[in-house]
Coordinates of C-alpha atoms in Angstrom, one line a residue:
M28 CA -9.0 20.8 -7.5
A29 CA -5.3 19.9 -8.1
R30 CA -4.0 18.7 -4.8
L31 CA -1.1 16.8 -6.4
D32 CA -0.1 19.1 -9.2
G33 CA 3.5 18.5 -10.3
K34 CA 3.9 15.2 -8.3
V35 CA 5.0 11.9 -9.6
A36 CA 3.7 8.8 -7.8
I37 CA 4.4 5.0 -7.9
V38 CA 1.5 2.8 -6.8
T39 CA 2.3 -0.9 -6.4
G40 CA -0.5 -3.4 -6.9
G41 CA -2.1 -0.7 -9.0
V42 CA -4.1 -2.8 -11.5
K43 CA -7.1 -3.4 -9.2
G44 CA -8.6 -2.7 -5.8
I45 CA -7.2 -0.1 -3.5
G46 CA -4.2 0.5 -5.8
L47 CA -6.3 1.2 -8.8
A48 CA -8.6 3.5 -6.8
T49 CA -5.6 5.4 -5.5
A50 CA -4.0 5.8 -8.9
K51 CA -7.3 7.2 -10.2
A52 CA -7.5 9.7 -7.3
F53 CA -3.9 10.8 -7.8
V54 CA -4.3 11.4 -11.5
K55 CA -7.6 13.2 -11.0
E56 CA -5.8 15.6 -8.6
G57 CA -2.9 16.3 -11.0
A58 CA -0.3 13.6 -10.4
K59 CA 1.5 11.5 -13.0
V60 CA 1.4 7.9 -11.9
V61 CA 3.3 4.6 -12.5
I62 CA 1.2 1.6 -11.5
T63 CA 2.9 -1.7 -11.0
D64 CA 1.7 -5.3 -10.6
I65 CA 3.1 -8.8 -10.8
D66 CA 0.4 -9.7 -13.3
D67 CA 0.0 -7.6 -16.4
Q68 CA -3.4 -9.0 -17.1
G69 CA -5.8 -6.1 -16.9
S70 CA -3.1 -3.5 -17.0
A71 CA -4.4 -2.0 -20.3
E72 CA -7.9 -1.7 -18.9
A73 CA -6.6 -0.2 -15.7
L74 CA -4.7 2.5 -17.6
Q75 CA -7.8 3.2 -19.6
E76 CA -9.8 3.6 -16.4
I77 CA -7.1 5.9 -14.8
G78 CA -6.9 8.1 -17.9
D79 CA -3.9 10.1 -19.2
N80 CA -0.7 10.6 -17.3
A81 CA -0.2 7.0 -16.2
I82 CA 2.0 4.1 -17.3
F83 CA 2.3 0.4 -16.2
V84 CA 5.4 -1.4 -15.2
K85 CA 5.4 -5.1 -14.4
Q86 CA 6.9 -5.8 -11.0
D87 CA 7.2 -8.5 -8.3
V88 CA 7.6 -6.3 -5.2
S89 CA 9.2 -9.2 -3.3
Q90 CA 12.3 -9.1 -5.6
E91 CA 14.6 -6.3 -4.9
D92 CA 16.2 -6.2 -8.3
Q93 CA 12.8 -5.2 -9.8
W94 CA 12.5 -2.0 -7.8
E95 CA 15.2 0.1 -9.4
P96 CA 13.7 -0.3 -12.9
V97 CA 10.4 1.0 -11.6
F98 CA 11.9 4.2 -10.4
Q99 CA 13.9 4.6 -13.6
A100 CA 10.8 4.1 -15.7
A101 CA 9.0 6.8 -13.6
E102 CA 11.8 9.2 -13.9
K103 CA 12.2 8.7 -17.6
A104 CA 8.5 9.1 -18.3
F105 CA 7.6 11.9 -15.8
G106 CA 10.5 13.1 -13.7
P107 CA 11.6 12.6 -10.0
V108 CA 9.3 10.5 -7.9
N109 CA 7.6 12.4 -5.0
V110 CA 5.2 9.7 -3.8
L111 CA 5.4 5.9 -3.2
M112 CA 2.3 4.0 -2.2
N113 CA 3.4 0.5 -1.1
N114 CA 0.0 -1.1 -1.7
A115 CA 0.7 -4.5 -3.2
G116 CA -0.2 -7.4 -0.9
I117 CA -1.7 -10.8 -0.7
L118 CA -4.2 -12.3 1.9
S119 CA -4.2 -15.8 3.2
F120 CA -6.4 -17.2 6.0
N121 CA -4.2 -19.4 8.3
N122 CA -3.6 -20.1 12.0
A123 CA -0.6 -20.5 14.3
E124 CA -1.0 -24.3 14.6
E125 CA -1.4 -25.2 11.0
I126 CA 0.7 -22.6 9.1
T127 CA 3.1 -24.0 6.5
D128 CA 6.5 -22.8 5.6
D129 CA 5.4 -22.0 2.0
V130 CA 2.4 -19.9 3.0
W131 CA 4.4 -18.1 5.8
H132 CA 7.3 -17.1 3.5
K133 CA 5.0 -16.2 0.6
V134 CA 2.9 -13.8 2.6
L135 CA 5.8 -12.2 4.4
A136 CA 7.8 -11.9 1.1
V137 CA 5.1 -9.8 -0.5
D138 CA 3.5 -8.0 2.4
L139 CA 6.6 -7.2 4.4
D140 CA 9.7 -7.6 2.3
G141 CA 8.0 -5.8 -0.6
V142 CA 7.3 -2.8 1.6
M143 CA 10.8 -2.8 3.0
Y144 CA 12.3 -2.8 -0.5
G145 CA 10.0 0.0 -1.6
V146 CA 10.9 2.2 1.4
K147 CA 14.6 1.5 1.0
H148 CA 14.7 2.5 -2.7
A149 CA 12.2 5.4 -2.3
I150 CA 14.5 7.0 0.3
V151 CA 17.4 7.0 -2.1
H152 CA 15.3 8.6 -4.8
M153 CA 13.5 11.1 -2.7
K154 CA 16.1 12.3 -0.1
A155 CA 17.2 15.2 -2.3
Q156 CA 13.9 16.7 -3.3
G157 CA 11.6 15.2 -0.7
G158 CA 8.5 13.1 -0.8
S159 CA 5.9 11.0 0.9
I160 CA 6.0 7.2 1.4
I161 CA 2.6 5.6 2.2
N162 CA 2.7 2.1 3.5
L163 CA -0.5 0.1 3.4
S164 CA -0.8 -1.9 6.6
S165 CA -4.1 -3.1 8.0
I166 CA -6.2 -3.3 11.1
A167 CA -4.2 -6.6 11.3
G168 CA -1.2 -4.4 12.0
L169 CA -2.9 -3.1 15.1
I170 CA -4.8 -6.0 16.6
G171 CA -4.5 -9.8 16.5
I172 CA -6.9 -11.9 14.3
S173 CA -6.7 -15.6 15.0
N174 CA -7.1 -16.8 11.4
L175 CA -4.7 -14.3 9.9
F176 CA -1.4 -15.5 11.5
A177 CA 1.0 -14.7 8.7
Y178 CA -0.9 -11.6 7.6
N179 CA -0.8 -10.3 11.2
A180 CA 2.9 -10.8 11.3
A181 CA 3.5 -9.0 8.0
K182 CA 1.2 -6.1 8.7
G183 CA 2.5 -5.7 12.2
G184 CA 5.9 -5.6 10.7
V185 CA 4.9 -2.9 8.3
R186 CA 3.5 -0.8 11.2
M187 CA 6.9 -0.8 13.0
L188 CA 9.0 -0.6 9.9
N189 CA 7.1 2.5 9.0
K190 CA 7.9 4.2 12.3
S191 CA 11.6 3.3 12.1
A192 CA 11.9 4.7 8.6
A193 CA 10.1 7.9 9.5
L194 CA 12.4 8.5 12.4
Y195 CA 15.5 7.7 10.3
C196 CA 14.5 10.2 7.6
A197 CA 13.8 12.9 10.3
E198 CA 17.2 12.3 11.9
K199 CA 18.9 12.6 8.6
N200 CA 17.0 15.8 7.8
Y201 CA 15.6 14.1 4.6
P202 CA 12.4 15.9 3.6
I203 CA 10.5 12.6 3.5
R204 CA 7.3 11.7 5.4
V205 CA 6.6 8.0 6.0
N206 CA 3.1 7.0 7.2
S207 CA 0.9 3.9 7.3
I208 CA -2.8 3.3 6.4
H209 CA -4.7 0.7 8.4
P210 CA -7.9 -0.3 6.6
G211 CA -10.6 -2.6 7.8
Y212 CA -12.0 -5.2 5.4
V213 CA -12.5 -3.5 2.0
H214 CA -14.3 -4.5 -1.2
T215 CA -11.3 -5.5 -3.3
P216 CA -10.7 -8.6 -5.4
M217 CA -8.4 -9.9 -2.5
V218 CA -11.3 -9.8 0.0
D219 CA -14.1 -10.6 -2.4
A220 CA -12.3 -13.8 -3.3
Y221 CA -13.9 -15.2 -0.1
P222 CA -17.7 -14.7 -0.7
E223 CA -18.5 -17.2 2.0
K224 CA -17.0 -14.8 4.6
R225 CA -18.9 -11.7 3.4
K226 CA -21.6 -11.5 6.1
E227 CA -19.1 -12.5 8.8
L228 CA -16.7 -9.8 7.8
E229 CA -19.4 -7.1 7.4
A230 CA -20.6 -7.9 11.0
L231 CA -17.2 -7.1 12.4
H232 CA -17.5 -3.4 11.5
P233 CA -19.8 -1.3 13.6
V234 CA -20.9 0.7 10.5
G235 CA -22.3 -2.6 9.2
R236 CA -20.5 -2.8 5.9
L237 CA -17.2 -3.3 4.2
G238 CA -15.2 -0.3 3.1
E239 CA -14.8 0.8 -0.5
A240 CA -11.5 1.1 -2.2
S241 CA -12.2 4.8 -2.9
E242 CA -12.4 5.5 0.8
I243 CA -8.9 4.2 1.4
A244 CA -7.7 6.1 -1.7
N245 CA -9.0 9.3 -0.1
M246 CA -6.7 8.8 2.8
A247 CA -3.8 8.0 0.5
L248 CA -4.5 11.2 -1.4
Y249 CA -4.3 13.3 1.8
L250 CA -0.9 11.6 2.7
A251 CA 0.4 12.2 -0.8
S252 CA -0.5 15.8 -0.7
D253 CA 1.2 18.7 1.1
E254 CA -1.8 18.9 3.4
S255 CA -0.1 16.2 5.5
S256 CA 3.2 18.0 5.8
F257 CA 3.3 17.6 9.6
S258 CA 2.5 13.9 9.7
T259 CA 5.2 11.3 9.8
G260 CA 5.6 7.9 11.5
A261 CA 1.8 8.0 12.1
E262 CA -1.0 5.4 11.7
F263 CA -4.1 6.4 9.8
V264 CA -7.0 4.0 10.6
V265 CA -9.9 3.7 8.1
D266 CA -11.9 0.8 9.5
G267 CA -15.6 1.6 9.9
G268 CA -15.1 1.5 13.7
Y269 CA -13.6 -2.0 13.8
T270 CA -10.7 -1.2 16.2
A271 CA -12.9 1.1 18.4
Q272 CA -14.6 -2.0 19.9

């Protein structure tokens, strides 16, 4: 199949985890992809795993001045960008009583500001020819989790930012769709960095396991493709039943 033939995509946080799985799925379905990450360690291996039609650009998504060069690199290498997957994120376990300024601002800078900058710049680059903006939120953007205070705030912000941007594009008659994905806990380096929490996290999901990065990538693939042409401002939950409880 070639569900993304002719499309050019940017995937932030694309060197590992959900970003890497998404980049692989996009290229397999015919897209040309730019993966970005703040750390270029592992970028060569990621590109080798993705295959042809992919390049890497180093980027800190929390810094607005690093966004325009990413779009320029994509356009120079492949042409106009049709898809942005705002995937880059960090996870920190903290609570409302003991949160520190440094942790709060660090989490929100990457997980919320980074998405905002991506949406802002993608609209500028996509409004003429159209496209799909995919924002990775979380179940933490839908429900409260007591030990994810800053992450809850960031991902809840992504959920509502997503809706506002979708309505804005529709009102402006820009042919841009903006949707969010809300995964449960997924096997990624970010989650697997806490092996002591593995059994506890698995038990939270009625299906009895964590998700796989490829399962989230499949949802991103749908949203990147023209199959989702009537979806905008929507929330797509991929959580093993977590939020059904």
